[in-house]
Coordinates of C-alpha atoms and ligand atoms in Angstrom, one line a residue:
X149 CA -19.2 52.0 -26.5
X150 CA -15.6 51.9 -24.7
X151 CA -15.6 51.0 -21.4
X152 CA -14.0 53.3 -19.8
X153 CA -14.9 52.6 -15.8
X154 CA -11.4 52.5 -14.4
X155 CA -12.6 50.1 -11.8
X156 CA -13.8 47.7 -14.8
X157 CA -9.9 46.1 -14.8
X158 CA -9.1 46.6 -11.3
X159 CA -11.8 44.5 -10.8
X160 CA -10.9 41.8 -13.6
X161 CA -7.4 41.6 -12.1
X162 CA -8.9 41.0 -8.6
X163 CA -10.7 38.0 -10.0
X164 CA -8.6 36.5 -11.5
X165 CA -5.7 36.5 -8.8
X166 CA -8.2 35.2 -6.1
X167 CA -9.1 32.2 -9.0
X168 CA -5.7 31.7 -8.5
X169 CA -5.1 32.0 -5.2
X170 CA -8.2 29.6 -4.1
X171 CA -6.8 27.1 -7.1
X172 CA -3.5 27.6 -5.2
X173 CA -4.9 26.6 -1.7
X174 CA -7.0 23.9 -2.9
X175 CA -4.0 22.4 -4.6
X176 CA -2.2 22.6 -0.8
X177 CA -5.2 21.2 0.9
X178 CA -4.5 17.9 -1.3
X179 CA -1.5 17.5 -0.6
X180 CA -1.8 17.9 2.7
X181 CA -4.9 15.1 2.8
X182 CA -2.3 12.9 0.6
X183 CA 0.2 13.2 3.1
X184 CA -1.3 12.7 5.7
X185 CA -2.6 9.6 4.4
X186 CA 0.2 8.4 3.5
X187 CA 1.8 8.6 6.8
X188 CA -0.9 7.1 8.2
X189 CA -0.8 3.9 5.5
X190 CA 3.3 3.9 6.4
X191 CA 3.0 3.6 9.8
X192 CA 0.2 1.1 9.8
X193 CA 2.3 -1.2 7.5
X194 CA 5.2 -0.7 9.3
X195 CA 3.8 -2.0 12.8
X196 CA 2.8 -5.4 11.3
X197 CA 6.7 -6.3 10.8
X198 CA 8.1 -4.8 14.0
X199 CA 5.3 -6.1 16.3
X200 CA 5.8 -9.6 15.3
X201 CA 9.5 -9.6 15.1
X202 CA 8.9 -7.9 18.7
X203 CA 6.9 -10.2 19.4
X204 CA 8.8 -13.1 19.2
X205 CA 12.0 -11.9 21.1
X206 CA 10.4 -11.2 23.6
X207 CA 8.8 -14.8 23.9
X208 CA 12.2 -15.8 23.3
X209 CA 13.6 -14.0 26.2
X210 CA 10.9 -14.8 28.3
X211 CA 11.8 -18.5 28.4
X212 CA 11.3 -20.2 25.1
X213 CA 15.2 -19.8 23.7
X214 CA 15.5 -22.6 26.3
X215 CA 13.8 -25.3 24.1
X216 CA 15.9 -26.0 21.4
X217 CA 13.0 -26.2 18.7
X218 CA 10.9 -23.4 19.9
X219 CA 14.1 -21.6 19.9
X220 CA 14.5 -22.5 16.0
X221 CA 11.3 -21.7 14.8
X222 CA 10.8 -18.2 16.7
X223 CA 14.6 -17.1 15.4
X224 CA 13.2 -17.5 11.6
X225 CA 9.8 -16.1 12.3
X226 CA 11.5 -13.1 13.5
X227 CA 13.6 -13.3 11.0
X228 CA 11.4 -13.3 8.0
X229 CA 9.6 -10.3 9.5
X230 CA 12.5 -8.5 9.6
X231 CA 13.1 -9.3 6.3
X232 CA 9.4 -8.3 5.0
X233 CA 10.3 -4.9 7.1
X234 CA 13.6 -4.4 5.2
X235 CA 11.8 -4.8 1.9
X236 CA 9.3 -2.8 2.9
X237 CA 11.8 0.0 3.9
X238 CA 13.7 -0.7 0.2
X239 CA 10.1 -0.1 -1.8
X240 CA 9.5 2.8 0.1
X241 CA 12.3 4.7 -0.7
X242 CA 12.1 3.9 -4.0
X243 CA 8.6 4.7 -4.3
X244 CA 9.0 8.3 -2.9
X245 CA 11.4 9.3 -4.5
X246 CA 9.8 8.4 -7.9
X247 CA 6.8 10.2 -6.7
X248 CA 8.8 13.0 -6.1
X249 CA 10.8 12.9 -9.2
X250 CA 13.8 12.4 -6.9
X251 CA 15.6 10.1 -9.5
X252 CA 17.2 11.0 -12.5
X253 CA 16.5 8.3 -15.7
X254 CA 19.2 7.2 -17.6
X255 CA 17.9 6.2 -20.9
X256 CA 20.2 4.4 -22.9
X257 CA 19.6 1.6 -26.0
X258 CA 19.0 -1.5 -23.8
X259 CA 18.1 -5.4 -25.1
X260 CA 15.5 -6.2 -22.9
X261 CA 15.2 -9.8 -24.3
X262 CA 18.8 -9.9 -22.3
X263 CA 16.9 -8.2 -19.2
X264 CA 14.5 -10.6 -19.1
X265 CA 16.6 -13.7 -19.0
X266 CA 18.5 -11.7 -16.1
X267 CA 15.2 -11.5 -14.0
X268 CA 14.2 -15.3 -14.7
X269 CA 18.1 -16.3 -13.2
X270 CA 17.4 -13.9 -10.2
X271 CA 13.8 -15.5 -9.9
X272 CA 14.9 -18.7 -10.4
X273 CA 14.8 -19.9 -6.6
X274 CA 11.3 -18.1 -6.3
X275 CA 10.2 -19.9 -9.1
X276 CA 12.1 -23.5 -8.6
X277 CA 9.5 -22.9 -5.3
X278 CA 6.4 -22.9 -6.8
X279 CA 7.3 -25.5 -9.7
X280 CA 6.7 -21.8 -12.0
X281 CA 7.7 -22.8 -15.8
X282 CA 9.3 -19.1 -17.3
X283 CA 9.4 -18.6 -20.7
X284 CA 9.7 -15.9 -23.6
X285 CA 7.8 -15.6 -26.6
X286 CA 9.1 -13.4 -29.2
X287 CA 9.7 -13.2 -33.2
X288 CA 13.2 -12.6 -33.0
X289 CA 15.2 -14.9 -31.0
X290 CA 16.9 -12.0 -28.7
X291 CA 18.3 -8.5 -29.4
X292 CA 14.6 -6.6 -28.7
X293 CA 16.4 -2.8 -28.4
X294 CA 14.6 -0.4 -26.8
X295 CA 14.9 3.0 -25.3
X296 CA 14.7 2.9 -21.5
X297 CA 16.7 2.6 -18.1
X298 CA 18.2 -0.4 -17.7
X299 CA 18.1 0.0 -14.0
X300 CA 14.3 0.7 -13.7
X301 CA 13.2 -1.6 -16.5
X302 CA 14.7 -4.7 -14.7
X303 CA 12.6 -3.1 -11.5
X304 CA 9.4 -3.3 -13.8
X305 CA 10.0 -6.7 -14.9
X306 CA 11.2 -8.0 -11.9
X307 CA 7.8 -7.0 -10.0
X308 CA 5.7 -8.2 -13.0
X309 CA 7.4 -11.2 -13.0
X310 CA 7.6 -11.9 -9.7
X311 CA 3.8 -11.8 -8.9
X312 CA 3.3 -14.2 -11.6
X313 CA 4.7 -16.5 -10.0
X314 CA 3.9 -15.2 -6.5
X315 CA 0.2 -15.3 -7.6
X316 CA 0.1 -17.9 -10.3
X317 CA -0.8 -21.8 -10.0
X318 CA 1.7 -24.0 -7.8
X319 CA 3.7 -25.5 -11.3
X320 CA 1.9 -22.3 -13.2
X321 CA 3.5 -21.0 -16.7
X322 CA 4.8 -17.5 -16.7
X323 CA 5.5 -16.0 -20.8
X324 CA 7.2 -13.0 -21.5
X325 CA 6.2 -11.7 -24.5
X326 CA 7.7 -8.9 -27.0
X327 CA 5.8 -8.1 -30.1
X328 CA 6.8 -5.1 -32.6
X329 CA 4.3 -2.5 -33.2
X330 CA 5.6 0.6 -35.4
X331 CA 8.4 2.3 -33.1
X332 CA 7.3 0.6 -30.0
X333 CA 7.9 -2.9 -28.4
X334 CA 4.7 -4.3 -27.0
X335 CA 5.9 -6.5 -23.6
X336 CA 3.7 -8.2 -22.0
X337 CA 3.7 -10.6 -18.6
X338 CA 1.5 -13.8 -18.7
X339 CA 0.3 -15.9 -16.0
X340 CA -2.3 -18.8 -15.6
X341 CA -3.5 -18.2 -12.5
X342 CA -6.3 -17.8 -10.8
X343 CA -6.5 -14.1 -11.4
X344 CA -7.8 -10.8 -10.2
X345 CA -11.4 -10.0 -9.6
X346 CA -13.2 -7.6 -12.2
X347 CA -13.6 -5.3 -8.9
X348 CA -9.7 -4.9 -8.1
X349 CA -8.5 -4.2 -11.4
X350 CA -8.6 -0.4 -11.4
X351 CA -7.2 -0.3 -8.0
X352 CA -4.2 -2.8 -7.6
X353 CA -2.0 -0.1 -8.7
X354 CA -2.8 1.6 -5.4
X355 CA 0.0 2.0 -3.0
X356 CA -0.6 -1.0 -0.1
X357 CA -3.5 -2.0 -2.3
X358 CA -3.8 -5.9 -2.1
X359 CA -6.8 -8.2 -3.1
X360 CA -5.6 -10.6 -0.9
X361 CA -3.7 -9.4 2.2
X362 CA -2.8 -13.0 3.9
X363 CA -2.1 -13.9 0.8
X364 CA 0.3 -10.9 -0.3
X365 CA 1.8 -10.9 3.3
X366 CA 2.3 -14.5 3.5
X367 CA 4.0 -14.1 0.0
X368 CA 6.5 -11.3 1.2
X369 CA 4.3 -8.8 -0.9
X370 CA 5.2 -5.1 0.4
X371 CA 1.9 -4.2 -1.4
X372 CA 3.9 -1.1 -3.6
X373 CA 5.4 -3.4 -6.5
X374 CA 3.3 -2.3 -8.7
X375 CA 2.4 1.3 -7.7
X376 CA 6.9 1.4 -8.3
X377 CA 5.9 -0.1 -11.9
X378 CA 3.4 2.3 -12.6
X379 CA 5.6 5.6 -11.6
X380 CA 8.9 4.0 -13.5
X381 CA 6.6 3.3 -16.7
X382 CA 5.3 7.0 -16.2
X383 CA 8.6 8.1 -16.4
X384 CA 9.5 5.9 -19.5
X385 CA 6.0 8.1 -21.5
X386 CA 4.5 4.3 -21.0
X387 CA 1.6 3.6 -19.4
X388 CA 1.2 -0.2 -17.5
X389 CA -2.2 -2.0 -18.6
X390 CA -3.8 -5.0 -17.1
X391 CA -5.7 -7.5 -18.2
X392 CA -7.8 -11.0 -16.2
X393 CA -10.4 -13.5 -16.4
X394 CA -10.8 -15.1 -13.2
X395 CA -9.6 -18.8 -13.6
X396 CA -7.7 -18.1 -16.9
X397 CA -4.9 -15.7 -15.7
X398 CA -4.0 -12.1 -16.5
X399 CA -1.6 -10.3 -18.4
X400 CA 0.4 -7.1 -17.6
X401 CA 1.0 -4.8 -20.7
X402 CA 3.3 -1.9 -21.4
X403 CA 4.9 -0.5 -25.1
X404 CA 8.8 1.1 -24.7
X405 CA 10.5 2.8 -27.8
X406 CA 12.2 0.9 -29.7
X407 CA 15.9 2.4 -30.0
X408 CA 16.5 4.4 -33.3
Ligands
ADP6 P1 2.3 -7.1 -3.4 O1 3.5 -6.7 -2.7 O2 1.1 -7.4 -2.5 O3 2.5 -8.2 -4.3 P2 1.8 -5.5 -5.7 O4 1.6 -4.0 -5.8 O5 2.9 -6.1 -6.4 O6 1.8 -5.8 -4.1 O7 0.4 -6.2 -6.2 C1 -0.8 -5.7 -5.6 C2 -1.8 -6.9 -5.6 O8 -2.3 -7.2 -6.9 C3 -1.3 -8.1 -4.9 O9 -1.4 -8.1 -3.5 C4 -2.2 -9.2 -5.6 O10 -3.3 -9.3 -4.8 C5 -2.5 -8.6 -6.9 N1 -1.7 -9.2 -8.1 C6 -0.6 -8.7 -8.6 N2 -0.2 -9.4 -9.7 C7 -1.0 -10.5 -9.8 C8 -1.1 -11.6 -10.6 N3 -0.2 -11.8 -11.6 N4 -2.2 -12.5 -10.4 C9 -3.1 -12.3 -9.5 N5 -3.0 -11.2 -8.6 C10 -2.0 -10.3 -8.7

């Protein structure tokens, strides 16, 4: 039997535009949660730097810039927040506008064997601090070419690299590791550290998410290296994997193209 109630379509149409509508305004309303939480995170993390650096201007001017070593220790504390709040600034930027697709990749054929060694000269101070020992481990002794930008990469192993040795044993060993798999480079960043509880490990990716926040402050942490890691790897079609046993370390995975 056709249906022939003119009303019958009408109707469908109706239906399926308020689906879409309500899909619209539900996609608005978490947006709007997300931003407002985000706002709210920022601002929190903010205030920790500014309030101590405040903090200890003000002591200075009320007095202790007239003792020589009070006067000393105060300028670096203020200082080093400062500094935290400048980093913090930095990873911000960056973050949002990889969140919002801001940035443009450049993909280009890039040796990240070379890369690597780059990041372990610019670590080198951080990791000459903390007796760290880094190291590569790979079947061919350089020249791992892979499809990615060289810009962001270094970002990715900078970060992973950095909390190896940020959150590794005092004298710990940090391996970076590059292993062929069909078209794709497997890279992988190993520490021997204490590692991350079983609990953590699906949320450390989080913006500001830290297992340890003394720890990750006292460190310089900003708490969004490795949400950054995660966005730029999502950009590279990769995705960033983790691996730990507490007392035994944990390795950070990711595969890249290799370059044709
Ligand atoms: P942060 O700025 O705090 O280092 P990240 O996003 O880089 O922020 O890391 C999030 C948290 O994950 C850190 O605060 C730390 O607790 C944990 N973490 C990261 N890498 C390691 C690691 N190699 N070993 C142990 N814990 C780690």
């Amino acid at each position: 039997i056709k249906n022939n109630n003119p009303f019958k379509k009408l109707n469908d149409e109706i239906f399926v535009y308020v689906a879409r509508k309500q899909k619209e305004i539900e996609e608005l309303r978490r947006l709007e949660q997300f931003r407002r939480e985000f706002l709210a995170d920022v601002s929190h993390e903010l205030k920790t730097p500014i309030f101590a650096a405040q903090g200890f201007v003000h002591t200075l001017i009320d007095g202790a810039i007239d003792d020589e070593k009070v006067r000393d220790k105060f300028l670096a504390k203020a200082a080093k927040s400062l500094d935290g709040l400048d980093a913090l600034v930095k990873d911000l930027v960056a973050l949002s506008q990889l969140e919002t697709g801001e940035v443009k990749m450049h993909f280009e054929t890039v040796d990240i064997y070379q890369i690597t060694l780059d990041v372990f000269e610019q670590l080198e101070n951080t990791a000459h601090a903390r007796q760290a020992s880094l190291k590569i481990k790979s079947e061919q002794p350089g020249g791992i070419l892979v499809k990615a930008d060289p810009q962001r990469i270094t970002q990715v192993l900078t970060n992973l690299i950095e909390n190896a040795i940020k959150y590794g044993n005092n004298g710990g060993k940090v391996v970076v590791s590059f292993e062929e798999e069909k078209k794709q480079y497997i890279v992988q960043v190993r520490d021997n550290g204490p590692g991350i509880p079983p609990e953590h490990l699906n949320r450390i990716f989080e913006r500001f998410y830290r297992v340890d926040k003394s720890r990750s402050k006292e460190r310089g942490g900003t708490g969004l290296g490795l949400a950054i890691v995660k966005h730029i790897l999502n950009a590279h079609k990769s995705k960033i994997t983790v691996m730990s046993k507490p007392d035994k370390g944990t390795v950070f995975s990711f595969k890249l193209d290799k370059a044709d």
